[in-house]
Coordinates of C-alpha atoms in Angstrom, one line a residue:
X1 CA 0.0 0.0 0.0
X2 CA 1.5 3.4 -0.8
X3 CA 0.0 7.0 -0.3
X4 CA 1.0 10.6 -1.1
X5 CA 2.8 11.7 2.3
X6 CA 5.5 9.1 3.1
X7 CA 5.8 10.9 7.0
X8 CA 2.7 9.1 7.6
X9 CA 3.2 5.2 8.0
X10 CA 0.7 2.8 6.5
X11 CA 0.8 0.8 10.0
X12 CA -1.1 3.2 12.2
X13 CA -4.5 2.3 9.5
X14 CA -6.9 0.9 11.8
X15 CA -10.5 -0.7 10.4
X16 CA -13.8 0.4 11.4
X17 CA -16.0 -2.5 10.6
X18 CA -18.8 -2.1 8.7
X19 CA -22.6 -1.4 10.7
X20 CA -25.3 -3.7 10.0
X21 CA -28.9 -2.6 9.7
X22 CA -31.9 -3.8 10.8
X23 CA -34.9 -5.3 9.4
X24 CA -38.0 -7.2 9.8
X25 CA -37.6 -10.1 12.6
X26 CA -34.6 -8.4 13.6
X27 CA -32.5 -9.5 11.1
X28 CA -29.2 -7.6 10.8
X29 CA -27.7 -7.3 7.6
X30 CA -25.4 -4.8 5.7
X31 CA -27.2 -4.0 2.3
X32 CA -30.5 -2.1 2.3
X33 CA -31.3 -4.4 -0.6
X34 CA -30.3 -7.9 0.4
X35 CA -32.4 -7.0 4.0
X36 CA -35.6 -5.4 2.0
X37 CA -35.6 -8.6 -0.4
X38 CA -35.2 -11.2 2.4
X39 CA -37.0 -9.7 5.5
X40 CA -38.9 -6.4 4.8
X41 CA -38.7 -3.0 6.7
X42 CA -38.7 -3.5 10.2
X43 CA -42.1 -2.8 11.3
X44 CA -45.3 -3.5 8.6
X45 CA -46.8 -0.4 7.3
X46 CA -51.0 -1.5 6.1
X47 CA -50.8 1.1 3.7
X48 CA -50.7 4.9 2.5
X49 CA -52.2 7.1 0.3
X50 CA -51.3 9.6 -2.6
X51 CA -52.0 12.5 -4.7
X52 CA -50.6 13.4 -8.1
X53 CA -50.4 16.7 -10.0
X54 CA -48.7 16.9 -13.1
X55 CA -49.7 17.9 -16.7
X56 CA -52.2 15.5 -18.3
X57 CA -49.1 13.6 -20.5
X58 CA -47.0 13.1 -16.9
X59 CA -50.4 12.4 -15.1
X60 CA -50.5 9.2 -17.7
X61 CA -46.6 8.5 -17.5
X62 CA -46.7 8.5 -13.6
X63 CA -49.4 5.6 -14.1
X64 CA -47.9 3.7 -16.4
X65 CA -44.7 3.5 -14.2
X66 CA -46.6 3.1 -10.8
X67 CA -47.9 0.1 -12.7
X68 CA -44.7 -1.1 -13.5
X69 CA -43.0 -0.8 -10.4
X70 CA -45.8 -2.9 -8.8
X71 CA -44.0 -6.3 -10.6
X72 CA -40.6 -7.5 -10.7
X73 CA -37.9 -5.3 -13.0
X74 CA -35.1 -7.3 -13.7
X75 CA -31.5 -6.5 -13.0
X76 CA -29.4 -4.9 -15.9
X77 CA -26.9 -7.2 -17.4
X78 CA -24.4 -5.0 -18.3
X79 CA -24.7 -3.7 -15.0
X80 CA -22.4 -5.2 -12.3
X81 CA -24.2 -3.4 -9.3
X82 CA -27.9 -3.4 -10.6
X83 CA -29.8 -5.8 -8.6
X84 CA -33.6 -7.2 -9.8
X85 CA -36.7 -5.2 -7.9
X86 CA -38.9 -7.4 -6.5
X87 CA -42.3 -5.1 -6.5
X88 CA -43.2 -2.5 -4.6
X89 CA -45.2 -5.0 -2.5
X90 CA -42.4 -7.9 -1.9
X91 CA -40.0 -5.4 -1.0
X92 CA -41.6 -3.3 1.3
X93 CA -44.7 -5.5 2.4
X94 CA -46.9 -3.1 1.8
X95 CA -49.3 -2.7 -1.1
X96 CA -49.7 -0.2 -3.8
X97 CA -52.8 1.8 -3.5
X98 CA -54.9 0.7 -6.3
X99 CA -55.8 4.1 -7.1
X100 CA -54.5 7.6 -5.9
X101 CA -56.5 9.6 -3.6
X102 CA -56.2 12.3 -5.4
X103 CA -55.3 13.7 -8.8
X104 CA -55.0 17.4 -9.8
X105 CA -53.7 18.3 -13.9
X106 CA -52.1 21.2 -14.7
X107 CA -52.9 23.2 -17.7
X108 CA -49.9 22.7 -20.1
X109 CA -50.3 25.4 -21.9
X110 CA -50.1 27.9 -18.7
X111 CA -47.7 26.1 -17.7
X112 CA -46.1 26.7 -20.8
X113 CA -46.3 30.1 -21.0
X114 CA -45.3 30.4 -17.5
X115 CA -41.6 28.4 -17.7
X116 CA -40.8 30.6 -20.8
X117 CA -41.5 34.1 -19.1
X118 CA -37.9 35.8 -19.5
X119 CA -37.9 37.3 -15.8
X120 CA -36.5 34.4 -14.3
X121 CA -38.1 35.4 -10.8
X122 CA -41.4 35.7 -11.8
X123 CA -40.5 32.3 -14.4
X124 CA -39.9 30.3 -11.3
X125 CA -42.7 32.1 -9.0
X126 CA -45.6 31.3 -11.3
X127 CA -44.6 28.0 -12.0
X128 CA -43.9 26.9 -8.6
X129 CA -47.3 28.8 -7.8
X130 CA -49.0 26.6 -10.4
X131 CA -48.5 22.9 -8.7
X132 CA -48.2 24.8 -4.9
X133 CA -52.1 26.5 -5.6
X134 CA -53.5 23.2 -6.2
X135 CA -51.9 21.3 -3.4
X136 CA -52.5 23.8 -0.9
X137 CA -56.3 24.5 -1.8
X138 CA -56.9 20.3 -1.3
X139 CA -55.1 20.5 2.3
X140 CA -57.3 23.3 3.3
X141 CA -60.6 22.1 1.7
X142 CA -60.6 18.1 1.9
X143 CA -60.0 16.1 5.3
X144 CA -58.9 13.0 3.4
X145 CA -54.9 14.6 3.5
X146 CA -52.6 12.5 1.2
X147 CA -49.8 10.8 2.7
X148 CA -47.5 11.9 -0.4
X149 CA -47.8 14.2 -3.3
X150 CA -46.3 13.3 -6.5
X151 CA -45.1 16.1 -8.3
X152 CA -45.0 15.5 -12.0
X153 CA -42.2 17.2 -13.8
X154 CA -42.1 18.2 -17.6
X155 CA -38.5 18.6 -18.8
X156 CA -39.1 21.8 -19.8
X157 CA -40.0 22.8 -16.4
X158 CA -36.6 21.8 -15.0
X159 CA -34.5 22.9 -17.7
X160 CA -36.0 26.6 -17.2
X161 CA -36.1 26.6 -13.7
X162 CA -33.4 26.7 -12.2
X163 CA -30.5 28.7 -11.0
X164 CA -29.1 30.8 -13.9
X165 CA -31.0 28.9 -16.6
X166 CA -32.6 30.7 -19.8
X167 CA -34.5 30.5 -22.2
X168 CA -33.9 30.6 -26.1
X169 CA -35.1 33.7 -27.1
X170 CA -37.2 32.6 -30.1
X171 CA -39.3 31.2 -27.0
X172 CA -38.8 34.1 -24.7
X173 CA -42.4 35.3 -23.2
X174 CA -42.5 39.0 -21.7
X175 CA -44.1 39.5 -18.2
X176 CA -47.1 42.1 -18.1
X177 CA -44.4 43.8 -15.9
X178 CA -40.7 43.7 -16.0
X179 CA -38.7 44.8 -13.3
X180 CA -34.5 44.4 -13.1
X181 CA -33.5 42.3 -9.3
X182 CA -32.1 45.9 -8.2
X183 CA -35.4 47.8 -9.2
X184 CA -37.5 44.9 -7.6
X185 CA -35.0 45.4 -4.4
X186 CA -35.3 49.1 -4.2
X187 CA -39.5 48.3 -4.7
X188 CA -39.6 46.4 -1.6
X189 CA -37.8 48.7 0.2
X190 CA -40.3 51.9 -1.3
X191 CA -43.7 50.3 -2.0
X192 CA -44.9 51.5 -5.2
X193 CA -48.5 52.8 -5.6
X194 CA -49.7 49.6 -8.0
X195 CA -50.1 46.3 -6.4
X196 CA -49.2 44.6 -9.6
X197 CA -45.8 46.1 -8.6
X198 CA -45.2 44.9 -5.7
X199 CA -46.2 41.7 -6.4
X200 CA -43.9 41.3 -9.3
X201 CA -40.9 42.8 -7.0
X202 CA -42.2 40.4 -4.0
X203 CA -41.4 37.4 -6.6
X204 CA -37.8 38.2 -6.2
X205 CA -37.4 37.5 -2.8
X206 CA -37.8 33.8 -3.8
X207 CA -35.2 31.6 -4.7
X208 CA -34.8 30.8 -8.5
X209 CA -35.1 27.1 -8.4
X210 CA -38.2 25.4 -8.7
X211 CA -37.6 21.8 -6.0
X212 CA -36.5 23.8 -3.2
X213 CA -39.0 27.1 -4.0
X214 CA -41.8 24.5 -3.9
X215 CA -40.8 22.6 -0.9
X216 CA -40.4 25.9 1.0
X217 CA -43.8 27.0 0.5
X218 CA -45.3 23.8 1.3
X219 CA -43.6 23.5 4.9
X220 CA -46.5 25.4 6.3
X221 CA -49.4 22.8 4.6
X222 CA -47.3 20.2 5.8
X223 CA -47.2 18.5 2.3
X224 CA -45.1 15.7 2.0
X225 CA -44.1 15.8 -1.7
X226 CA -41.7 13.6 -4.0
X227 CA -40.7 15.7 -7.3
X228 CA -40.4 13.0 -10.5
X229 CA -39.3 13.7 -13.9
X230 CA -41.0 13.1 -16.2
X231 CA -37.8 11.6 -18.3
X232 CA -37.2 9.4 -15.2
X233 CA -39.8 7.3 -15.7
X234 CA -40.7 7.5 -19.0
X235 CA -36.9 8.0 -20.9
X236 CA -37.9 6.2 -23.5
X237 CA -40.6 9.2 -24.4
X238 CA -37.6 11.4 -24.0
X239 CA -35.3 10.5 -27.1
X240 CA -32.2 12.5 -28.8
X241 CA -31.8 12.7 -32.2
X242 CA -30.0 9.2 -32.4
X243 CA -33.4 7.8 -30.9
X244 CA -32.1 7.1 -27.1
X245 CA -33.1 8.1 -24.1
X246 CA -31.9 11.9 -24.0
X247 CA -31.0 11.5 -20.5
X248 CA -28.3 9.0 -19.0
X249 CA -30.0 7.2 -15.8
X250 CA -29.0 4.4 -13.9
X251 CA -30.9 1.1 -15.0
X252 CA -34.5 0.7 -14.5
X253 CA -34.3 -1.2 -11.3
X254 CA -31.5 0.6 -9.7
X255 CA -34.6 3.6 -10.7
X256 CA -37.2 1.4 -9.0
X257 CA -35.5 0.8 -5.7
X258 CA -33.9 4.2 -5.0
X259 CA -37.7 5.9 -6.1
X260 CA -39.5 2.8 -4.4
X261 CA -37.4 3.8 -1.0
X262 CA -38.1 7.5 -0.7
X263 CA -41.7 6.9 -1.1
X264 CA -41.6 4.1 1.6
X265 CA -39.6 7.1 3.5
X266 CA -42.1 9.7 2.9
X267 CA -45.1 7.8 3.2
X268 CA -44.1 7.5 7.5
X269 CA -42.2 4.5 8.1
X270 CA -38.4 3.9 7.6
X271 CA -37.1 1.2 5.4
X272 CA -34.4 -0.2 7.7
X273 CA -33.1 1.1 10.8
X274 CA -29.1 1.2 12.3
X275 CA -28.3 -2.2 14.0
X276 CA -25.6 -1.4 17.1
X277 CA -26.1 2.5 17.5
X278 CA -26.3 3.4 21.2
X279 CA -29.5 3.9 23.0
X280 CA -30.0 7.6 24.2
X281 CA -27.7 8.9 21.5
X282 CA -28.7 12.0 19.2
X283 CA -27.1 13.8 16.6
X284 CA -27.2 17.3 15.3
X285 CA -26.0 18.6 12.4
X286 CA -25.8 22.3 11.8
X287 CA -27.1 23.7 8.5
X288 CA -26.0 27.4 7.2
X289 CA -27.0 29.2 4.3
X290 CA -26.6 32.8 3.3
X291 CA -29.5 34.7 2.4
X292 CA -30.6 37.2 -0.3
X293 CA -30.3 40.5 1.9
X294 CA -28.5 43.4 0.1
X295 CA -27.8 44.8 3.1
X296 CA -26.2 42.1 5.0
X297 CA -23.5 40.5 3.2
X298 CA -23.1 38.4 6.3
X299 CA -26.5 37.4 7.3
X300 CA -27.6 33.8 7.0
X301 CA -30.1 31.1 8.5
X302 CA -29.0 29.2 10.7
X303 CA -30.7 25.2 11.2
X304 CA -30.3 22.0 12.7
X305 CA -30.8 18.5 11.5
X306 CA -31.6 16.3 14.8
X307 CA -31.5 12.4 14.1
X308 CA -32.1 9.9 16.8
X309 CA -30.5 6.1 16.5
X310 CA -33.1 4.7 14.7
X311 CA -32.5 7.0 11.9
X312 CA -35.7 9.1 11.9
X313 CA -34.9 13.0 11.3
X314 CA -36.3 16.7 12.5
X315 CA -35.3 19.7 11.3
X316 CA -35.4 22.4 13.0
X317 CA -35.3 26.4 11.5
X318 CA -32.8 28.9 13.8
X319 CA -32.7 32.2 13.8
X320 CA -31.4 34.6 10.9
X321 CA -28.4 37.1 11.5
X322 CA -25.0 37.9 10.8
X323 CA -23.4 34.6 11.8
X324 CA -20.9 34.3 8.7
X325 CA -17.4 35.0 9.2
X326 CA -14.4 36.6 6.8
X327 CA -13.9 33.4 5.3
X328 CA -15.7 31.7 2.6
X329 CA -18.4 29.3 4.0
X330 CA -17.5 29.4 7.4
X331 CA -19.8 30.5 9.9
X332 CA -20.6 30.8 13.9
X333 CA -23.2 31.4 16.2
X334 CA -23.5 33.7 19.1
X335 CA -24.1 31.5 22.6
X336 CA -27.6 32.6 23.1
X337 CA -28.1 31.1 19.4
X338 CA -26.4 27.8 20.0
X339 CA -27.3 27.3 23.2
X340 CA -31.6 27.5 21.8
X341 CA -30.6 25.0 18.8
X342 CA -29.7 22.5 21.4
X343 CA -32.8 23.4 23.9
X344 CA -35.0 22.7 20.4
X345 CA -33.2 19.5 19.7
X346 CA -33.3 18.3 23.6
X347 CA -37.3 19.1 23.9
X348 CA -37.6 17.4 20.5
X349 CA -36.3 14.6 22.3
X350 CA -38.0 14.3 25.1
X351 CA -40.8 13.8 22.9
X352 CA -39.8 11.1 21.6
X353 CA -38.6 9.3 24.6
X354 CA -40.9 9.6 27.7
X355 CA -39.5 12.8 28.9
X356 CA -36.1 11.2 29.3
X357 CA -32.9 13.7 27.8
X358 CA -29.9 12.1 25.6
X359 CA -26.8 10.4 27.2
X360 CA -25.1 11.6 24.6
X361 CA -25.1 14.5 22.4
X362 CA -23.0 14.4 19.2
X363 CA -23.4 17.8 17.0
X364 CA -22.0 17.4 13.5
X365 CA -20.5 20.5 11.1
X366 CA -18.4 21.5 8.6
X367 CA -16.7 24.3 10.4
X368 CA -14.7 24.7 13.7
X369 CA -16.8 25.7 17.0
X370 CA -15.8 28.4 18.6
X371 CA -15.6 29.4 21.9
X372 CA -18.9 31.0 22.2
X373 CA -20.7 28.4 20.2
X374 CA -19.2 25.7 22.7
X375 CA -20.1 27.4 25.7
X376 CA -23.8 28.1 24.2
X377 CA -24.0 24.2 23.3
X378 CA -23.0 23.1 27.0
X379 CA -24.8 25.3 28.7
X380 CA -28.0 24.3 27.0
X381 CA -27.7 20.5 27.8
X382 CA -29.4 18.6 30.4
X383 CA -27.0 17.5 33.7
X384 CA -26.0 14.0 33.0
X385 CA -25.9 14.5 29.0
X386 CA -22.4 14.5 27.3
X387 CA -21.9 16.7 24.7
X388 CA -19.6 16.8 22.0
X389 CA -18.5 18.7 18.6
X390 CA -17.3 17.1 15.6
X391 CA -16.0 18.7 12.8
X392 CA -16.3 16.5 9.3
X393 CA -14.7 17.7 6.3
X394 CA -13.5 16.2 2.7
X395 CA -10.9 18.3 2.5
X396 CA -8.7 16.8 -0.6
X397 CA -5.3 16.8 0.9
X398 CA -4.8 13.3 1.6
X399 CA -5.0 10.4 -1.2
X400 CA -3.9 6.6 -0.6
X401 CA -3.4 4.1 -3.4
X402 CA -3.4 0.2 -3.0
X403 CA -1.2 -2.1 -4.9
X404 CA -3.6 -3.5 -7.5
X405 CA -6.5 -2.1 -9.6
X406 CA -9.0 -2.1 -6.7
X407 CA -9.4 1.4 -4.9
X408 CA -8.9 2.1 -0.6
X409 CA -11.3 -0.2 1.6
X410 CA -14.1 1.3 2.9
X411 CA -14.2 1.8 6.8
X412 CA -10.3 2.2 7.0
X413 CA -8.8 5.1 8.9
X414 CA -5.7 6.9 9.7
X415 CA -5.5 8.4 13.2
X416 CA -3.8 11.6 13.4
X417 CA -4.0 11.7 17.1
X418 CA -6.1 10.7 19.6
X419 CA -9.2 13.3 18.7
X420 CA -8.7 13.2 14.6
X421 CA -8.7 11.1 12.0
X422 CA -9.2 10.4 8.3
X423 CA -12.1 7.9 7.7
X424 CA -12.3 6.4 4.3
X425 CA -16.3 6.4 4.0
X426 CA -16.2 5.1 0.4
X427 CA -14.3 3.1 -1.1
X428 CA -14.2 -0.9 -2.0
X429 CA -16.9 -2.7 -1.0
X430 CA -16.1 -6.5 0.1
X431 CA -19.7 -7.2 0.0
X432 CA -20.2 -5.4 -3.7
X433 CA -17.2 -7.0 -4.9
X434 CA -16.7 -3.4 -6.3
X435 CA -15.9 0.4 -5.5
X436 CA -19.2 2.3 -6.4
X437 CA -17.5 5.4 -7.5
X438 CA -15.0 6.8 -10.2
X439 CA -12.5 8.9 -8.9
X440 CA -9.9 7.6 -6.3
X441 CA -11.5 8.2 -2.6
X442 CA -11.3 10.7 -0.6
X443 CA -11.4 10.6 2.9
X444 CA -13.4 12.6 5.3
X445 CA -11.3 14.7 7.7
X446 CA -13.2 14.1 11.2
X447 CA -11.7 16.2 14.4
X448 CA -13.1 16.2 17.9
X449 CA -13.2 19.7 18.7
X450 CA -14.8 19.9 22.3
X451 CA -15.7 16.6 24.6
X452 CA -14.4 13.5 25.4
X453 CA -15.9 11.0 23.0
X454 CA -13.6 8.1 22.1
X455 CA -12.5 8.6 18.4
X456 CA -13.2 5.0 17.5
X457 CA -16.8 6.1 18.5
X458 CA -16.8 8.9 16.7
X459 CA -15.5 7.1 13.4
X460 CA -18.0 4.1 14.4
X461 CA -21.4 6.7 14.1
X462 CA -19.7 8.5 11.4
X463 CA -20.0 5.7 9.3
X464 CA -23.1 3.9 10.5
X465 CA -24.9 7.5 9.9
X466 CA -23.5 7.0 6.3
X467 CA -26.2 4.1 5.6
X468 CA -29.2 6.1 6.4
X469 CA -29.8 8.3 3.4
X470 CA -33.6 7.0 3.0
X471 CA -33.5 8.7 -0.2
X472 CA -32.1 6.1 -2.2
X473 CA -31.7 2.4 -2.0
X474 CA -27.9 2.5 -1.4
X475 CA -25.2 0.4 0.1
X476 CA -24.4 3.8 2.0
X477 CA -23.2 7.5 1.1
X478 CA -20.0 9.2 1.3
X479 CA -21.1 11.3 3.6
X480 CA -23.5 11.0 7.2
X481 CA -27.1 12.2 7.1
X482 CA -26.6 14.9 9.5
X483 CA -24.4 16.9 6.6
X484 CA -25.4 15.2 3.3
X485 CA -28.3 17.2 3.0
X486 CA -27.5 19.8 4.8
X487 CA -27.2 22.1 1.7
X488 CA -30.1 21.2 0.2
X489 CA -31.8 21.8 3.5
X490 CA -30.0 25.4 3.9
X491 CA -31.8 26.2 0.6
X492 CA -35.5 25.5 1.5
X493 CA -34.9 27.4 4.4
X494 CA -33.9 30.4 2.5
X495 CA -35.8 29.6 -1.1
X496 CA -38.4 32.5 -0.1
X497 CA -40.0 34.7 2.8
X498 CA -39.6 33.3 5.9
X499 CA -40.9 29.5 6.3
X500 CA -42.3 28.3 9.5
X501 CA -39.9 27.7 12.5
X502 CA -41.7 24.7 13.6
X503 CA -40.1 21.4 13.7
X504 CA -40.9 19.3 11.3
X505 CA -39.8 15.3 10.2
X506 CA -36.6 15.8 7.8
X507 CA -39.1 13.9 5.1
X508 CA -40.7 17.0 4.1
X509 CA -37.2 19.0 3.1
X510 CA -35.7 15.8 0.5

């Protein structure tokens, strides 16, 4: 074995072995898929139900595939890590509703004209607007709720709405009223005399990308939504000019089980659950985004992801102010701030455990604590809980090579010292007989910076939360739950005007 910094000696790699999950009859074993074919989820859900808004051509497509995913789809030859889908049914032990509760169509044409408007915050407004109208007026008016809302996506829609996308201007559509991002700013701040006005500069408060826009304004319906495209499961409706599918995806089964999973997710009940993580335990991972505000370069929202040991999440919205710091992407709370994030997470807890606090407190982020944020987040615990802070990075600095063509083994690790480490959280797979990735690992750079956790420990949850991304069927992620969405998180929570602070299952945010 040889790596790229010959002070550090291949013999101080220790091995943390790989965790097992859990499943029906409390079987333990490593793969999501092997446990889902062979035993089921853990506990037996009867049922759920669902709603589906799309145009009418995705209405049809999202039937035809619901149908399909209700029988077996075979493993893809060519393939190596494709593995047959069983059914919906004799994976997850729970049928397919024979019909959904609910079904709303969209007018394509609006829509249309909508995703072509050349403002691209009033592009992304209406068309979020569209879908969010429809599903909002059926939570308000109908006490049959849906336990999941399929959102129906034209390729059109996503190619025009996102972040810096355009549109072609032969297809450019002009809004009644057009108004620059620095006119719309300086509207908000001077209310003009005509409504229309002010509504077209309130549009650019709102982020310019339609998943997390919609998903933000559905946090306060409570809406449980799962966003398809429509060239995901109908590709071959999608061609290019040779007559493929226009769009390179993963076989159909590897489709069906990572789709198949979320919904299972989303519908209430987790798929598997972590085999040997310590009762009383709780993770938090912090979640920071910048926001919009002209006048604060600094200001961001602050969050926390809180996930128990049996893998369910909350996340929780902090407050907003100046919390980032001189460098890029780094950013820190006053104590009164930290110290509430971990009173949230703690009474969250409670909740969910008879009243009784965590042993142990474990909060996960990207960026060094400082002393302020430390003293916030011990403060705040309950007596008799230990807390400590983990910083997790991937920084790129560090790259071993084995002899051979076969890449690092996953779950290897090279101390540093006794509170840091690098912990190779992909990587070859014994199991898999292969290295689901492309590029040579990369290790994640974890450092205890405040308590006295054990760093085997550390490493130990580090990679167990790596096999609890419940959106996707996956042998596990490169990176734990409490920071692989955190991003993606950070955005809904600053997609638009303030979205509610309640707590609410992480479910509703992927």
């Amino acid at each position: 074995m040889t790596h790229s910094n010959p002070r550090l000696p291949p013999s101080r790699l220790m091995y943390v072995p790989e965790p097992a999950l859990r499943f029906r009859h409390d079987q333990l074993l490593d793969d999501p898929k092997d446990g889902l074919l062979l035993f089921g989820p853990p506990k037996q859900k009867s049922g759920f139900t669902y709603g589906v808004i799309g145009t009418k051509e995705g209405i049809r497509q999202f039937g035809d595939w619901a149908k399909r995913i209700q029988n077996a789809i075979p493993a893809a030859s060519n393939v190596t890590s494709s593995v047959t889908f069983p059914g919906f049914e004799a994976a997850f032990r729970m049928p397919w509703p024979n019909a959904p509760r609910v079904v709303r169509e969209v007018d394509a044409a609006k829509l249309n004209g909508a995703i072509r408007i050349s403002d691209p915050h009033q592009r992304v407004w209406q068309a979020v607007d569209i879908y969010a109208t429809e599903i909002i007026r059926w939570h308000a008016e109908e006490d049959a709720k849906a336990d999941v809302w399929f959102v129906v996506v034209p390729e059109d829609l996503w190619k025009f709405c996102r972040p810096k996308s355009t549109v072609p201007k032969s297809e450019v559509v002009q809004p009644d009223i057009h108004l620059s991002h620095g006119k719309a700013l300086q509207t908000l701040q001077a209310r003009d005399l005509f409504d229309d006005y002010n509504l077209a500069a309130e549009k650019h408060l709102y982020e310019n990308h339609f998943h997390n826009q919609l998903k933000a304004k559905l946090l306060e319906t409570e809406a449980v939504t799962q966003l398809i495209r429509q060239s995901t499961i109908a590709p071959y409706e999608h061609l290019n000019v040779a007559g493929k599918p226009a769009r390179q995806l993963q076989d159909d089964a590897t489709v069906a089980w990572n789709l198949a999973t979320a919904i299972y997710y989303k519908a209430g009940e987790m798929p598997w659950t972590l085999a040997d993580i310590r009762d009383g335990v709780c993770y938090i991972g912090l979640v920071f985004k910048k926001t919009n505000n002209p006048g604060d370069a600094a200001e961001a929202c602050c969050g926390a992801q809180m996930f128990l040991q049996t893998g369910e999440g909350i996340v929780f919205k902090g407050a907003i102010g100046s919390w980032a710091s001189g460098k890029p992407g780094e950013f820190h709370l006053p104590r009164e701030q930290a110290a509430q994030i971990v009173r949230d997470c703690v009474k969250a807890y409670r909740l969910w455990h008879d009243g009784q606090p965590p042993q142990e407190l474990f909060i996960h982020g990207r960026t060094v604590f400082g002393p302020d944020e430390i003293a916030g987040f011990r403060e705040a615990a309950p007596a008799g809980t230990k807390v400590s802070g983990i910083q997790i990075r991937r920084p790129n600095d560090l790259k071993l090579f084995r002899d051979g063509r076969r890449a690092m083994l996953r779950g290897l690790a090279l101390p540093v010292s006794n509170r840091s480490a690098f912990l190779w959280s992909s990587g070859y797979v014994p199991h898999l007989r292969t290295y689901p990735g492309r590029e040579v690992p990369t290790p994640l750079k974890v450092k205890i910076v405040f308590g006295d956790a054990p760093l085997d420990t550390v490493l130990s949850d580090i990679l167990a939360l790596t096999k609890v991304n419940f959106n996707a069927c996956i042998y596990s992620d490169g990176l734990p739950v409490t920071l692989r969405f955190a991003d993606d998180i950070g955005e809904i929570l600053t997609a638009g005007p303030p979205v509610p602070k309640k707590p609410l299952p992480f479910r509703f945010y992927i």
